[in-house]
Short mmCIF file of C-alpha atoms in Angstrom, two decimals:
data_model
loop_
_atom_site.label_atom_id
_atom_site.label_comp_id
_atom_site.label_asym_id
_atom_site.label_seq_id
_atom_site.Cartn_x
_atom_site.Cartn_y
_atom_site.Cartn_z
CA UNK A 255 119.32 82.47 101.05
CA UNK A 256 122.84 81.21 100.30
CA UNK A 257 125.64 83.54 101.75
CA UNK A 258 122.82 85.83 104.45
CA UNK A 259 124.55 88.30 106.58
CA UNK A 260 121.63 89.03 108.26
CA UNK A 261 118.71 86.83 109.47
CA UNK A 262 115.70 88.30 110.95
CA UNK A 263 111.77 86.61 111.58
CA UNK A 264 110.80 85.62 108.22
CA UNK A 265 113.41 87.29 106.23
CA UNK A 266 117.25 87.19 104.69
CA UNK A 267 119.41 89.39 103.85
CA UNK A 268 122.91 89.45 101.74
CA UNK A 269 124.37 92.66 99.45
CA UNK A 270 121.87 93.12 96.88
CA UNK A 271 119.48 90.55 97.74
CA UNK A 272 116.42 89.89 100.40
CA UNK A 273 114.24 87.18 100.84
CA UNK A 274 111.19 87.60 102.77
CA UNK A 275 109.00 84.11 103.71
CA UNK A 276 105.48 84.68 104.82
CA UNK A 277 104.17 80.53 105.34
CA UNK A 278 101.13 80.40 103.99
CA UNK A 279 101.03 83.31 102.19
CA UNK A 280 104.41 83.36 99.55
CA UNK A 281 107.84 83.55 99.21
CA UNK A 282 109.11 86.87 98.03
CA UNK A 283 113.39 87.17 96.20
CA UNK A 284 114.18 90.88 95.56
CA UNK A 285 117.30 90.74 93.52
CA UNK A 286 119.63 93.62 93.01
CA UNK A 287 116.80 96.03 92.58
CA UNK A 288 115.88 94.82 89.13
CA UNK A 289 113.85 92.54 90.05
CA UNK A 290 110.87 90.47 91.93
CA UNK A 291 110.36 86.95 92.06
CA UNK A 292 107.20 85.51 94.01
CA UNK A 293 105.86 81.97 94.73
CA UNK A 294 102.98 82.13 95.83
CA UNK A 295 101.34 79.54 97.97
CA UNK A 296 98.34 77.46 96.78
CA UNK A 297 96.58 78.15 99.45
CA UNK A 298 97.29 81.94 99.83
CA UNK A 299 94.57 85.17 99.42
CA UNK A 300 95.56 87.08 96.92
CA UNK A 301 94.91 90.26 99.01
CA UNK A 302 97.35 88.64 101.78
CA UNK A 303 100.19 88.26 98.94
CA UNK A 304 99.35 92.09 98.28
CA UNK A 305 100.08 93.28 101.44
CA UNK A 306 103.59 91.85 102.52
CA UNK A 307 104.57 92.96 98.50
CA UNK A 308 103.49 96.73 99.20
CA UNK A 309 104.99 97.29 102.68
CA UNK A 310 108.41 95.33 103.47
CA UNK A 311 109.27 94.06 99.84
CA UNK A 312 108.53 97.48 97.88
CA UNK A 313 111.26 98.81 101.03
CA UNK A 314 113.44 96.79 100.08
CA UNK A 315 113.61 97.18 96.66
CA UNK A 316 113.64 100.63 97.29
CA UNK A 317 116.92 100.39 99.34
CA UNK A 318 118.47 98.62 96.49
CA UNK A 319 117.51 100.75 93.74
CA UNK A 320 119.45 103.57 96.01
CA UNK A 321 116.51 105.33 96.84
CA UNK A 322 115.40 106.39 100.49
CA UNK A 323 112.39 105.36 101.58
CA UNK A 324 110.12 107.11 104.57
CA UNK A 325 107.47 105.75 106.37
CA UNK A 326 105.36 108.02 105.49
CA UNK A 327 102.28 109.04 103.32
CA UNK A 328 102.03 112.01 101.14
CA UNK A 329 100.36 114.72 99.16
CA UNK A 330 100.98 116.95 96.42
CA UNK A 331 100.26 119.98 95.98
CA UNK A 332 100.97 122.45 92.94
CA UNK A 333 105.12 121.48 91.96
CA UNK A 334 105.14 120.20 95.41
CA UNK A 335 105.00 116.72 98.03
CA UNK A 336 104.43 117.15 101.60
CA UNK A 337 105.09 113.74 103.67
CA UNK A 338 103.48 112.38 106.58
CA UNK A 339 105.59 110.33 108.86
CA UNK A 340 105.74 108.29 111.96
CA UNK A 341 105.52 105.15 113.70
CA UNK A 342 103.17 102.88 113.41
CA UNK A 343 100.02 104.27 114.85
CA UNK A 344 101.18 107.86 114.77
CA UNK A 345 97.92 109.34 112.34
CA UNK A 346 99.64 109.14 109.09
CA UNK A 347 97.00 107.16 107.25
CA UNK A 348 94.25 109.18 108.81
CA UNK A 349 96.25 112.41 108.11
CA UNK A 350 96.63 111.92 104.33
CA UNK A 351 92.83 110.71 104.05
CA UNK A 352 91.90 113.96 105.94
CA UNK A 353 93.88 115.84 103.58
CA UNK A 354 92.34 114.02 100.54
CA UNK A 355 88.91 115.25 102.32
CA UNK A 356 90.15 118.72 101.94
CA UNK A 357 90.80 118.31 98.41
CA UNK A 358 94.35 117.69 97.88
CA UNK A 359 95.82 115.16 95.69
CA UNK A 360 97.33 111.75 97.93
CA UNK A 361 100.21 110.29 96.04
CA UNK A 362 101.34 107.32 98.78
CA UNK A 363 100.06 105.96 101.65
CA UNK A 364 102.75 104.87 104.53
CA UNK A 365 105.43 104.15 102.12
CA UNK A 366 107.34 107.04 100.12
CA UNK A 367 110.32 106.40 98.13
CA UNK A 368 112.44 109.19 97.45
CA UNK A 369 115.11 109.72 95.25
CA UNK A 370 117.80 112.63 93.80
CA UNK A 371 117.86 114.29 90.10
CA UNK A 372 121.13 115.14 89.36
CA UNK A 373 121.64 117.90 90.32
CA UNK A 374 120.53 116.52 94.23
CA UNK A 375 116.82 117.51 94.46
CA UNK A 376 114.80 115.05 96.12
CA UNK A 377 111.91 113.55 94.07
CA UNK A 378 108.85 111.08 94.79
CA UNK A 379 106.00 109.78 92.56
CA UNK A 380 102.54 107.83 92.89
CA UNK A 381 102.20 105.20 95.15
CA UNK A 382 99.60 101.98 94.57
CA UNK A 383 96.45 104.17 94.52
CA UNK A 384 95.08 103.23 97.95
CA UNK A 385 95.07 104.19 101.25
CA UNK A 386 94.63 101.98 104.80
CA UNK A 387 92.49 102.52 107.85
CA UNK A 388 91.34 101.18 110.49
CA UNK A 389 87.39 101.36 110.72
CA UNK A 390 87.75 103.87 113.83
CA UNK A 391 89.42 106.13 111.37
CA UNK A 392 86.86 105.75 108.64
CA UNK A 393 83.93 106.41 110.84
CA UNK A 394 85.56 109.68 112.21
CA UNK A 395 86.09 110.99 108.46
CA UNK A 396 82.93 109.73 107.55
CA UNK A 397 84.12 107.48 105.00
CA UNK A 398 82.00 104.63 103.94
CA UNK A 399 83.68 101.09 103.68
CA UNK A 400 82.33 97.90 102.47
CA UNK A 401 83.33 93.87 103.56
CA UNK A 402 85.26 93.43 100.18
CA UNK A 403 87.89 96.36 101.54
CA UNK A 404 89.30 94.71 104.14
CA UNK A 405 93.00 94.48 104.12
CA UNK A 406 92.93 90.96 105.03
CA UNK A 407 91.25 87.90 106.96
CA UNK A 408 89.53 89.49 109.89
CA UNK A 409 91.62 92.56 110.45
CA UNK A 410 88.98 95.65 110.84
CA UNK A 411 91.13 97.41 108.35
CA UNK A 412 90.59 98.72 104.96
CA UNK A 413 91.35 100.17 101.69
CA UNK A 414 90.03 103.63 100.44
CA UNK A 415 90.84 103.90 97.17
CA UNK A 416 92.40 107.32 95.97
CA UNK A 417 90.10 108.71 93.52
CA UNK A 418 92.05 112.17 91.79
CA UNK A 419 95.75 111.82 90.63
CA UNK A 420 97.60 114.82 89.44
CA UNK A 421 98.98 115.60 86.40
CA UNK A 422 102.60 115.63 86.89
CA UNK A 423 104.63 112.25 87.16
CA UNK A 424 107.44 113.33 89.64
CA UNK A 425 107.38 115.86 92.16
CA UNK A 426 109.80 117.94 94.44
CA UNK A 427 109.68 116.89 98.26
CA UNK A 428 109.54 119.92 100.14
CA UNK A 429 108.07 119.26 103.71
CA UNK A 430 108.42 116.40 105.92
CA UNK A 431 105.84 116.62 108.91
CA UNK A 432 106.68 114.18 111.55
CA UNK A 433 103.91 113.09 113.92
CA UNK A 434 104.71 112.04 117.08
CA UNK A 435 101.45 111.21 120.02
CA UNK A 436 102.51 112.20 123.46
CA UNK A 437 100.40 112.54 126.52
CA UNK A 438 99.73 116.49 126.54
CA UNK A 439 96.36 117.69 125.41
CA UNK A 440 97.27 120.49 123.00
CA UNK A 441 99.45 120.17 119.61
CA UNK A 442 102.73 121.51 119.41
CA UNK A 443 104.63 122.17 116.13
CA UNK A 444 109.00 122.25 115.96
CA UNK A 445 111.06 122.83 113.07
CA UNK A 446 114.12 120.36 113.80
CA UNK A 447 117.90 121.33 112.63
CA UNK A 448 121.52 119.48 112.35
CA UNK A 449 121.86 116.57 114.45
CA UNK A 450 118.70 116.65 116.13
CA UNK A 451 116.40 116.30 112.06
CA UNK A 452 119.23 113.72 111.23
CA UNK A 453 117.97 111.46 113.87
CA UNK A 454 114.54 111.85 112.98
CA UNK A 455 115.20 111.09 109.86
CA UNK A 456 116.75 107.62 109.88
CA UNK A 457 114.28 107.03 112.51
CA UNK A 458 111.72 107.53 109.72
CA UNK A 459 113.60 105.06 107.14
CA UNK A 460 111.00 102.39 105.97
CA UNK A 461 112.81 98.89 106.86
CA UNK A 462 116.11 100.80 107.96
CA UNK A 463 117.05 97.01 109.26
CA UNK A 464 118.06 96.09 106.11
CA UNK A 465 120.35 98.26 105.53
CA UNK A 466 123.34 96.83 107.57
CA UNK A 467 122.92 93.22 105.41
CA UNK A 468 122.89 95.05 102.29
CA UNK A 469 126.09 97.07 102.93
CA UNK A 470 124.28 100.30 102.18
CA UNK A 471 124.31 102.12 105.69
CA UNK A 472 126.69 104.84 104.33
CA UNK A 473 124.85 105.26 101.72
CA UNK A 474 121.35 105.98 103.51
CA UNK A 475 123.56 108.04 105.87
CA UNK A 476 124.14 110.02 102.87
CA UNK A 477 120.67 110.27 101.27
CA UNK A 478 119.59 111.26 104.72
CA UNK A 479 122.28 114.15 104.72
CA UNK A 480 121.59 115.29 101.32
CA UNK A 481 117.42 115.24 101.92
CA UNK A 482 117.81 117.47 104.71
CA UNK A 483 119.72 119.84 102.29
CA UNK A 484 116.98 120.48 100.21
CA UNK A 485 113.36 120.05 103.20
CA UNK A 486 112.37 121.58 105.93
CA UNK A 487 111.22 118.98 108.83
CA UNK A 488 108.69 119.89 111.58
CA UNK A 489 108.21 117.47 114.20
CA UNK A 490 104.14 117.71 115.65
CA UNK A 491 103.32 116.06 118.55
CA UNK A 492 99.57 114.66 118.48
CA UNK A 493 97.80 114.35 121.82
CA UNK A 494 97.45 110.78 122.03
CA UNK A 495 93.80 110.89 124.06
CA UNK A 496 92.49 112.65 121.40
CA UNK A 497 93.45 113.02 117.60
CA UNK A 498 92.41 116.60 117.03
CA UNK A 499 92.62 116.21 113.10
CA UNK A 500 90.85 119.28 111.87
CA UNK A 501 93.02 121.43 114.14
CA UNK A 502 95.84 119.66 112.64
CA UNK A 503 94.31 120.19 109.12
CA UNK A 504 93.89 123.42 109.44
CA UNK A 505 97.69 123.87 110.25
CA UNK A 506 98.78 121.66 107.71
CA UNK A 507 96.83 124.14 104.85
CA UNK A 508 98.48 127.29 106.44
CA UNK A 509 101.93 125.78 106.00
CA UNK A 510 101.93 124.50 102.79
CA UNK A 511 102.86 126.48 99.63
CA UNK A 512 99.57 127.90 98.69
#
């Protein structure tokens, strides 16, 4: 990439453009947000092209079409979106399918994009329509999952399919819940304020790396400021020995806008 600022494994960065090279797999161009050039190798799975495009080029686009994206999954519910963040590993995936279980409508899975009306109210929509989990997770929901789902190659991971969309095209973010395994045995629930939910925040920011080759730092500073404005954020820390999910689904349905 002519003119990169910023170099990282497999990918370039320079205001309004990133390059992302996966060998054997493609070479991805996002340019200025508008749009997405691939070349894809010969020799590539289609399902391999499909996953580097969904996770760290979809980020990136999203950081150049000035929107703020979480690493996150989410549902909706009535007028409303409730996100699921964390690190990799942290029980979003198997959060949001659990919730699905329950009955309520999944819009994303690991990746939500937000962005501001007008008049400053944040606002996500539908993701790709699937969800990803590790066959551990399915066999604890009880979800059956065939060969043919697997992310890719040999990886025991795989794609449930979201099967109920809602009516509405846009919704309001209201809740960010941010889960966080630690080594106690019991969940624990904390709304976060001022500094303290700013961190958290960026921390959250899908691909915040980017940001500093783009020249768009102050601006996600920004977006971050002006999210908090409008959620609340509860940080829940999930006993890593054991992921007590209908405990935590249970909570989740008592603190959601019925």
């Amino acid at each position: 990439l002519d003119g990169a600022v910023k170099n990282g494994v497999g990918y370039q960065v320079k205001q309004g453009h990133y390059l992302l090279t996966i060998r054997g797999v493609a070479r991805y161009m996002v340019v200025k947000g508008a749009e997405v050039v691939i070349e894809i190798d010969p020799n590539a799975e289609i399902e391999d092209v499909k996953v580097f495009l969904y996770a760290s080029v979809f980020g990136a686009l999203s950081h150049l079409r000035n929107a703020l994206p979480i690493h996150a999954g989410a549902i909706a519910h009535k007028d409303g979106v409730y996100l699921f963040a964390g690190k990799t590993g942290a029980g979003k995936s198997t959060t949001v399918a659990e919730m699905q279980r329950r009955g309520y409508d999944v819009l994303t899975d690991d990746l939500t994009p937000i962005s501001f009306t007008k008049d400053f109210i944040p606002m996500t929509t539908y993701g790709i329509g699937r969800i990803k989990l590790w066959s551990d997770a399915l066999e604890k929901l009880q979800i059956s999952y065939k060969a043919e789902d697997r992310i890719r190659g040999e990886l025991e991971k795989f794609n449930v399919f979201i099967h109920k969309k809602p009516e509405s095209i846009c919704f309001k973010v209201k809740k960010i819940f941010i889960l966080e395994p630690y080594s106690g045995e019991e969940l624990r629930f904390k709304t976060l304020f001022g500094k303290e939910a700013l961190i958290q925040l960026i921390q959250q920011t899908f691909r915040y790396q980017l940001l500093e080759g783009f020249g768009l730092k102050e601006n996600h500073f920004n977006n971050c400021s002006q999210l908090l404005r409008g959620i609340e954020l509860i940080l829940i820390k999930v006993p890593r020995a054991e992921y007590k999910l209908n405990e935590l689904g249970d909570w989740i349905e008592k603190n959601i806008d019925r």
